[in-house]
Every structure is written in C-alpha cells, then in structure tokens.
Coordinates of C-alpha atoms in Angstrom, one line a residue:
M1 CA 9.2 15.9 16.1
E2 CA 8.9 19.7 13.8
H3 CA 6.1 18.9 11.2
E4 CA 8.2 20.7 8.8
T5 CA 10.7 17.8 8.9
I6 CA 8.0 14.6 8.6
I7 CA 6.5 17.1 4.6
K8 CA 10.6 16.8 3.9
Y9 CA 11.5 12.9 4.7
L10 CA 8.2 12.4 3.2
N11 CA 8.7 14.4 -0.5
H12 CA 12.5 12.1 -0.1
T13 CA 14.3 16.4 0.6
A14 CA 15.4 15.4 4.1
S15 CA 19.2 14.5 4.4
S16 CA 20.3 11.3 6.2
E17 CA 20.3 13.4 9.6
E18 CA 17.2 13.8 9.7
V19 CA 15.5 10.5 8.1
K20 CA 17.2 8.8 11.2
D21 CA 16.1 11.6 13.3
V22 CA 12.2 11.3 12.0
E23 CA 12.9 7.0 12.3
D24 CA 13.6 6.8 15.4
W25 CA 10.6 9.3 15.7
I26 CA 8.1 6.9 14.1
N27 CA 9.7 3.4 16.7
S28 CA 10.3 4.9 19.1
S29 CA 5.8 5.3 20.2
E30 CA 2.7 3.4 19.7
K31 CA 1.2 6.7 19.2
N32 CA 4.1 8.3 17.1
K33 CA 3.6 5.5 14.8
E34 CA -0.6 6.4 14.4
E35 CA 0.8 10.8 14.0
F36 CA 3.2 9.2 10.8
N37 CA 0.4 7.7 9.4
R38 CA -2.5 10.2 9.6
L39 CA 0.6 12.8 8.5
K40 CA 1.1 10.8 5.7
A41 CA -2.2 10.0 4.3
E42 CA -2.8 13.6 4.4
Y43 CA 0.8 14.6 2.5
I44 CA -1.1 11.7 -0.4
V45 CA -4.6 13.0 -0.7
S46 CA -2.9 17.0 -0.7
T47 CA 0.1 16.2 -3.9
F48 CA -1.9 14.2 -5.8
D49 CA -1.9 17.4 -8.1
E50 CA 1.7 17.6 -8.5
T51 CA 3.2 15.0 -11.4
K52 CA 6.4 14.2 -10.4
Y53 CA 5.5 12.7 -6.6
T54 CA 7.0 9.8 -6.3
S55 CA 7.3 8.7 -3.2
K56 CA 7.7 5.8 -1.8
V57 CA 7.4 6.6 2.1
E58 CA 7.0 3.5 3.2
E59 CA 10.6 1.6 2.5
G60 CA 10.9 5.4 5.3
Y61 CA 11.4 2.6 8.1
I62 CA 14.5 1.2 6.3
Q63 CA 17.4 3.5 5.5
Y64 CA 19.5 1.2 3.1
S65 CA 22.7 2.3 3.9
K66 CA 25.2 2.9 0.7
N67 CA 28.4 -0.1 0.3
I68 CA 31.8 1.1 -1.0
A69 CA 33.3 -1.8 -3.6
Q70 CA 36.9 -2.2 -2.1
S71 CA 39.3 -2.4 -4.7
A72 CA 40.0 -6.6 -4.3
L73 CA 36.7 -6.3 -4.4
G74 CA 36.6 -4.3 -8.4
K75 CA 38.9 -7.0 -9.8
R76 CA 36.6 -9.6 -8.9
K77 CA 33.7 -8.4 -10.1
K78 CA 35.6 -7.9 -13.4
L79 CA 37.0 -11.0 -13.7
W80 CA 32.8 -12.2 -13.1
A81 CA 31.9 -10.0 -15.7
N82 CA 34.4 -11.7 -18.4
S83 CA 33.4 -14.6 -17.1
L84 CA 29.2 -13.8 -17.2
K85 CA 29.6 -13.6 -21.6
Y86 CA 30.2 -16.9 -21.7
A87 CA 27.9 -18.8 -19.9
A88 CA 25.5 -16.5 -16.3
M89 CA 22.9 -19.5 -15.1
L90 CA 22.0 -18.8 -11.1
A91 CA 20.3 -21.4 -9.0
I92 CA 19.6 -20.3 -5.7
V93 CA 16.5 -21.4 -3.6
F94 CA 16.1 -18.9 -0.3
G95 CA 14.4 -20.2 2.4
C96 CA 10.3 -18.7 3.4
T97 CA 12.0 -17.0 6.4
Y98 CA 9.4 -13.6 6.4
L99 CA 9.4 -11.4 9.0
Y100 CA 6.4 -9.2 9.3
I101 CA 6.3 -5.6 9.9
D102 CA 2.8 -3.5 10.4
R103 CA 4.1 -0.8 8.8
N104 CA 0.5 1.2 8.7
P105 CA -2.1 0.9 12.1
Y106 CA -4.0 4.0 11.5
T107 CA -6.7 3.8 9.6
P108 CA -8.1 7.5 8.3
S109 CA -11.4 7.1 5.8
P110 CA -11.1 6.8 3.1
K111 CA -10.8 10.3 0.6
V112 CA -12.1 11.6 -2.4
V113 CA -9.7 13.8 -5.2
S114 CA -11.3 14.5 -8.3
D115 CA -8.5 14.3 -11.4
C116 CA -6.0 13.0 -9.6
K117 CA -3.3 12.5 -11.1
K118 CA -1.2 9.6 -10.2
D119 CA 2.2 8.7 -10.8
K120 CA 3.0 5.0 -11.5
K121 CA 5.5 4.5 -8.9
A122 CA 3.3 6.3 -6.1
D123 CA 2.1 4.0 -3.1
V124 CA -1.3 3.6 -3.0
I125 CA -3.8 1.9 -4.5
T126 CA -6.8 4.5 -6.1
L127 CA -10.3 3.6 -7.0
K128 CA -11.4 5.8 -9.2
M129 CA -15.2 6.1 -10.1
E130 CA -17.5 7.0 -13.1
N131 CA -17.8 10.0 -12.2
G132 CA -14.4 10.5 -12.7
T133 CA -13.3 10.7 -9.2
V134 CA -10.9 8.9 -7.1
Q135 CA -10.9 7.7 -3.8
V136 CA -7.7 6.4 -1.8
I137 CA -7.7 2.9 0.0
E138 CA -6.0 2.1 3.4
E139 CA -5.2 -1.4 3.0
N140 CA -5.7 -1.5 6.9
G141 CA -8.8 0.0 6.2
L142 CA -12.3 -0.8 6.0
S143 CA -14.8 1.3 4.2
E144 CA -18.0 1.2 1.1
V145 CA -17.6 1.9 -2.3
K146 CA -21.8 3.8 -3.8
D147 CA -22.2 4.8 -7.5
S148 CA -22.6 8.5 -7.9
K149 CA -26.3 8.8 -7.0
G150 CA -25.3 7.7 -3.4
N151 CA -25.6 3.7 -3.6
M152 CA -24.0 0.7 -2.0
V153 CA -22.1 -1.3 -4.9
G154 CA -19.5 -2.4 -2.8
T155 CA -17.6 -3.5 0.0
Q156 CA -13.7 -3.2 1.4
Q157 CA -12.0 -4.4 4.0
G158 CA -7.8 -5.0 4.2
N159 CA -7.1 -6.1 1.0
K160 CA -9.9 -6.9 -0.8
L161 CA -12.5 -5.2 -3.3
K162 CA -15.9 -6.9 -2.8
Y163 CA -18.6 -5.9 -5.7
S164 CA -22.5 -6.9 -4.7
N165 CA -24.3 -8.1 -7.7
K166 CA -27.4 -6.7 -5.8
A167 CA -26.4 -2.9 -6.9
P168 CA -29.2 -1.1 -9.0
L169 CA -27.6 -0.7 -11.3
N170 CA -29.2 -1.2 -15.1
E171 CA -26.3 -0.6 -17.7
L172 CA -22.4 -0.6 -17.3
T173 CA -21.2 1.7 -15.9
Y174 CA -17.1 0.9 -15.0
N175 CA -14.5 1.3 -11.9
T176 CA -10.9 1.5 -12.0
L177 CA -8.8 -0.2 -9.6
T178 CA -4.8 0.8 -9.6
V179 CA -2.1 -1.1 -7.8
P180 CA 1.4 0.9 -7.3
Y181 CA 4.9 -0.4 -7.8
G182 CA 5.4 -3.1 -4.4
K183 CA 1.8 -3.9 -3.6
R184 CA -0.8 -6.1 -4.2
F185 CA -5.2 -6.6 -4.7
D186 CA -8.0 -8.9 -4.7
L187 CA -11.1 -7.6 -6.3
I188 CA -14.1 -9.5 -5.9
L189 CA -16.3 -9.0 -9.3
S190 CA -19.8 -9.3 -8.9
D191 CA -19.8 -12.3 -10.7
G192 CA -18.1 -13.6 -7.2
S193 CA -15.2 -14.0 -9.7
H194 CA -11.7 -13.3 -8.4
V195 CA -8.9 -11.2 -9.8
V196 CA -6.1 -10.7 -8.2
L197 CA -3.5 -8.0 -9.4
N198 CA 0.4 -7.5 -9.3
S199 CA 1.9 -4.8 -8.6
G200 CA 1.9 -1.5 -11.2
T201 CA -1.5 -2.8 -12.1
S202 CA -4.3 -1.4 -13.8
L203 CA -8.2 -3.0 -14.2
R204 CA -11.4 -2.0 -15.9
Y205 CA -14.6 -3.5 -15.2
P206 CA -18.0 -3.0 -14.6
V207 CA -19.5 -2.2 -11.1
K208 CA -21.7 -4.9 -12.0
F209 CA -22.0 -7.6 -15.2
I210 CA -25.3 -6.7 -17.0
K211 CA -27.8 -9.9 -18.1
D212 CA -27.0 -10.9 -21.9
K213 CA -24.2 -8.5 -21.9
N214 CA -19.9 -10.0 -22.0
R215 CA -18.5 -9.7 -19.5
E216 CA -15.8 -7.3 -20.3
V217 CA -13.2 -5.7 -18.5
F218 CA -10.0 -4.4 -19.6
L219 CA -6.3 -4.3 -18.3
T220 CA -2.6 -2.7 -17.7
G221 CA 0.2 -4.3 -15.8
E222 CA -0.8 -9.0 -14.3
A223 CA -3.2 -9.8 -13.1
F224 CA -4.5 -13.6 -12.6
F225 CA -8.0 -13.8 -12.6
E226 CA -10.2 -16.8 -11.9
V227 CA -13.3 -16.5 -13.5
T228 CA -16.9 -17.9 -12.7
K229 CA -18.4 -19.7 -14.6
N230 CA -21.7 -18.6 -16.7
K231 CA -21.5 -20.2 -20.3
K232 CA -24.1 -17.5 -21.9
Q233 CA -22.0 -15.0 -20.7
P234 CA -17.9 -15.4 -21.5
F235 CA -16.3 -14.2 -19.7
I236 CA -13.0 -11.3 -22.1
V237 CA -9.9 -9.2 -20.8
N238 CA -8.5 -6.7 -22.9
T239 CA -4.8 -5.8 -23.1
N240 CA -3.6 -3.6 -25.8
G241 CA -3.6 -6.0 -28.7
L242 CA -4.7 -9.4 -27.3
N243 CA -8.2 -9.9 -25.9
I244 CA -8.8 -13.7 -24.0
K245 CA -11.9 -15.3 -23.5
V246 CA -13.1 -17.5 -21.6
L247 CA -16.3 -18.9 -20.0
G248 CA -14.6 -20.5 -16.3
T249 CA -10.9 -20.5 -15.3
K250 CA -7.9 -19.9 -14.3
F251 CA -4.9 -17.8 -15.1
N252 CA -2.2 -15.5 -15.7
V253 CA -2.4 -13.1 -17.8
S254 CA 1.3 -9.8 -17.8
A255 CA 0.5 -6.7 -20.5
Y256 CA 2.9 -4.8 -18.9
P257 CA 2.9 -1.9 -21.9
E258 CA 6.9 -1.6 -21.0
D259 CA 7.8 -5.7 -21.9
N260 CA 8.3 -6.7 -25.5
S261 CA 5.7 -9.4 -25.0
T262 CA 1.9 -10.2 -23.9
N263 CA 1.4 -13.6 -21.7
T264 CA -0.8 -15.5 -20.6
V265 CA -0.7 -18.7 -19.0
L266 CA -3.6 -21.2 -18.6
V267 CA -3.6 -22.8 -15.0
E268 CA -7.4 -24.6 -15.8
G269 CA -10.5 -24.9 -18.5
S270 CA -9.0 -22.6 -21.2
V271 CA -9.3 -20.3 -23.1
K272 CA -9.2 -18.6 -26.3
L273 CA -6.3 -15.2 -27.5
R274 CA -7.5 -12.9 -30.6
H275 CA -4.9 -10.9 -31.9
K276 CA -4.4 -9.3 -34.7
D277 CA -1.2 -9.8 -36.6
G278 CA 0.9 -8.1 -38.9
N279 CA -0.5 -8.7 -41.2
D280 CA -3.5 -7.5 -40.0
R281 CA -5.5 -10.6 -39.8
E282 CA -7.7 -11.6 -37.3
T283 CA -6.3 -14.7 -35.3
S284 CA -7.6 -17.0 -32.6
T285 CA -4.9 -19.6 -30.0
L286 CA -6.7 -22.1 -27.6
L287 CA -4.7 -22.6 -25.0
T288 CA -4.8 -25.5 -22.9
P289 CA -3.7 -26.1 -19.1
G290 CA 0.5 -26.2 -17.6
H291 CA 0.5 -23.9 -21.9
L292 CA 2.3 -20.5 -21.7
A293 CA 1.4 -18.1 -24.9
S294 CA 3.2 -15.7 -25.7
L295 CA 2.1 -12.6 -28.4
N296 CA 5.9 -10.8 -29.5
K297 CA 4.4 -7.1 -29.4
T298 CA 6.3 -6.3 -32.6
D299 CA 5.8 -9.2 -35.4
R300 CA 2.4 -10.3 -33.5
K301 CA 2.6 -14.3 -33.4
I302 CA 2.6 -15.6 -30.5
M303 CA 4.0 -18.3 -29.5
V304 CA 2.7 -21.2 -27.7
E305 CA 4.5 -24.0 -25.1
N306 CA 4.3 -26.0 -21.7
A307 CA 5.1 -23.7 -19.4
E308 CA 5.5 -24.2 -15.6
T309 CA 2.4 -22.5 -14.5
S310 CA 3.7 -21.9 -10.1
I311 CA 6.7 -19.9 -11.9
Y312 CA 4.2 -17.6 -14.1
T313 CA 1.3 -17.1 -10.0
A314 CA 4.1 -17.6 -7.6
W315 CA 4.0 -13.5 -7.0
M316 CA 1.1 -13.7 -5.5
N317 CA 2.6 -15.0 -2.4
G318 CA 5.3 -12.7 -2.6
D319 CA 7.9 -14.6 -4.1
V320 CA 10.2 -13.4 -7.4
I321 CA 10.8 -15.7 -9.2
F322 CA 13.6 -15.6 -12.7
R323 CA 13.6 -18.4 -15.6
H324 CA 15.7 -18.6 -18.1
L325 CA 15.0 -14.3 -18.2
S326 CA 17.1 -11.8 -19.1
F327 CA 19.3 -9.1 -16.7
K328 CA 17.9 -6.0 -18.2
N329 CA 13.9 -8.5 -17.3
I330 CA 15.4 -9.1 -14.4
I331 CA 15.7 -5.4 -13.5
K332 CA 11.7 -4.9 -14.5
K333 CA 10.5 -7.1 -12.2
L334 CA 12.5 -6.1 -9.0
E335 CA 11.7 -2.5 -10.4
R336 CA 7.9 -3.4 -10.1
H337 CA 7.7 -5.6 -6.7
Y338 CA 10.2 -3.7 -4.6
N339 CA 8.8 0.2 -6.7
V340 CA 12.1 1.0 -6.4
H341 CA 14.7 2.7 -9.7
I342 CA 17.0 0.7 -10.8
T343 CA 20.5 2.5 -13.4
N344 CA 22.3 -0.5 -14.7
K345 CA 25.7 1.1 -15.5
N346 CA 27.3 -2.0 -16.6
P347 CA 25.8 -3.3 -19.1
E348 CA 27.3 -6.6 -20.2
L349 CA 24.4 -7.7 -18.0
D350 CA 21.6 -6.9 -19.8
E351 CA 21.4 -9.8 -21.7
E352 CA 23.4 -12.4 -19.8
L353 CA 20.3 -14.8 -18.3
F354 CA 19.5 -15.3 -14.7
T355 CA 18.1 -18.4 -13.5
A356 CA 17.3 -17.4 -9.5
S357 CA 13.9 -18.5 -6.7
F358 CA 13.4 -16.0 -3.7
N359 CA 10.7 -16.5 -1.2
N360 CA 9.7 -13.6 -0.1
K361 CA 12.6 -11.5 0.7
T362 CA 14.3 -7.9 0.5
L363 CA 14.8 -6.8 -1.7
D364 CA 19.0 -6.2 -0.7
E365 CA 18.6 -10.1 0.2
V366 CA 18.3 -10.3 -3.7
L367 CA 20.9 -8.4 -4.6
K368 CA 23.0 -9.4 -2.5
T369 CA 22.9 -12.7 -4.0
F370 CA 23.9 -11.5 -6.8
K371 CA 26.8 -9.8 -5.2
D372 CA 28.4 -12.9 -3.5
N373 CA 27.8 -15.2 -6.3
Y374 CA 28.7 -13.0 -9.0
G375 CA 30.3 -9.9 -8.0
I376 CA 27.8 -8.0 -9.1
D377 CA 28.1 -4.6 -7.2
Y378 CA 25.1 -1.8 -6.1
T379 CA 24.8 0.6 -4.4
I380 CA 21.1 1.1 -2.3
A381 CA 20.1 5.1 -1.5
N382 CA 16.3 4.6 -0.5
N383 CA 14.4 3.8 -3.4
Q384 CA 17.5 4.4 -6.0
V385 CA 19.8 0.9 -6.2
T386 CA 22.8 1.6 -9.2
I387 CA 24.5 -1.2 -10.5
N388 CA 27.9 -0.3 -10.6
P389 CA 30.4 -0.5 -13.7

C-alpha cells in the first residue's frame, strides 16, 4: 500500500475506492495493522501545528454507507414529524451485547511536542506539562511521566494515568490532561483521588498536592470524582462560574462550555457549591446524595432536584441515556460520545423531548432506532452525520 494513499485516508481526502483499498489492506494482516498505526502515530504528531486538524482516524475501520430515503419513507417521515409537534417520548432499552475490536495493537514510545495546537475533535489524548510541552498518550501504551527536572512523577498504563505522592516537589506545578471526543480516560491524583474524564474534557491539576494547601483542580467538560477524604485539605473543583468544595465524596460534574447549564450530581458524601448570582453576590448551596444541582448560565440560579444518579454516571460504562432531553441537546451528547459532527436539517425536532437508553451501541444503531420508531431520516459519511428534513 502506498503511503501517499494512507495519508489521504488519514486526512479524509481519499476517494471512496481508496478508502476501501486502505481498509482492506489494514484488515488483511496484523503486520499491516501495525504499519498503519505506526504511520497514524507519526501523522498525528506531525500535524499538531495544523489548526484545522479534525481527523477521526480510528473510525476508518468502519465505512458507513450512505442511506438514500425512498419516497414512501419520506411520506412516513412527514407524518411522524407532524406527530412529534405534540409529543415525542421515545423509551427504548437496548441489550448489552457489544463487540470490542482492538484497533491499536501497536504501542510506540511516547512523543513530546511543543506548542500543540489541538482541535477539540482530534482523536488523541494529550498531557500538557508545566513547561508547556505536550505528550501524546497512547491508550494501549506504557510510559513514565517526568517533570522538567527529569523526576518521575507518575506512570501511564493503558487507559489510566497514576501520579505518585512521593515525587520530590515542594511547590505546586500543574499538568493538564485533555480527552478528545469519543474517548474516556482514568486519572489517579497524587492523593489517591480517582477521576474519570468523559469525552471532550480537559482537567488541570497539581502534579502533587502540597501540605497545608487546598487540593484544587480546574475542569472543562465532564468528569466523575471519587475524592480521598482529608479534613485538613478540602478538595475544590473549579468550573466556569462554579466552585465545588468537598472533603471526601463521589460526584459527577458536567461543565461543557457549549451547554446552557453546569450540572453536579452527588452520589455519596456532601458537597458545597459556590457561585456568583445575577447580582454578583456570592452564594452557596449544600448538596446531599441523590440530588442534582443545575447552575443556569443565563440567570445564574441554582436549581436542586432529586435525581437518579445512575443516569448521570452511565457514560463511564459507555452507555448513552436521555431523560426528557431535547433533540438539540441529544445531538451534542452524540457528537461528544461518538466524535462526529451532526448537522440537523429538520429544525422542527430541536425542542422535542426524548427518553432513551443505549447500552454500548454504535452510532448507526442509535440513529437507526430513532429512524425505525419516529421516521427520523439520516445519512452518515465518515464522521459527518446529517439529519434530513
């Protein structure tokens, strides 16, 4: 296989015939898979300076075929669309059957690059050091994390990065872990606190927590925290406009910048939420287990309600759950979960509410369910999805 064709495949400029040729070549032998992943790793690092880099190469193993709507289906779709104006409650529970394919058997040594300009949908996990260098995290790899002086501060094994409390540090220095769309990652902080980062998430945290200082981290996106208890050092999660203070507890925080609210769901323990209201006054809210606190980004008000916590933590198992969620917000969740771009050409659906559960299902299976039950027509080409009018 010519390398030029593989590069075209990686940057989504290959023709349909070339795509098929590359995929057939990849799947024909383990040696070819290793060669492809080697080229992929080199390509990712070499394109860090390209601000428009958005390729999702791991989806290259599945070439979605374009669905062409028939006239009869078009009539049915119109009928369903009209009925959706009055009520749209979709209750679907899928089974747990899931086929796992090891898509990255090749584990190159970690690469470090400077001035990484990474698009939010690039498909690599990155670790930004305190000196600004960026390390690519290979999900099936093994690597050591060192500070600027060469001291080992942590180790990475597969999908988990663990920091040591024995690192010889006497002042706060920060690393930033960034997880792209379509992936999740586990992080063990130096105090033993466990953080699971959802897709499209970035967390800035101290390499080592320092005695007599608050344990403070900074979150953009969504993460589940299991905080090690320490009465002398409160743990604080900072998001845009909201601080969450805990001593030791389990909770989920969703703070994506594009969402209308920041949500905190408490599973165990207690947390105190602090923010500035619409009059710029600092207020606090105490949250107890089994409750959801939503900060409205427009009026700065916090609403607290009972919540089924499993719904808000299901993403850690690869599940997608909607509860009375508008279609426009469903689109956001699907884009993050599957690393795709969705264009909705049927705006009548935007405010319709749906309830659905999908256990480890592919994007095509999820969309096909909407199509079969509500006549919502769609097409998929690579990582571009179009909801047809």
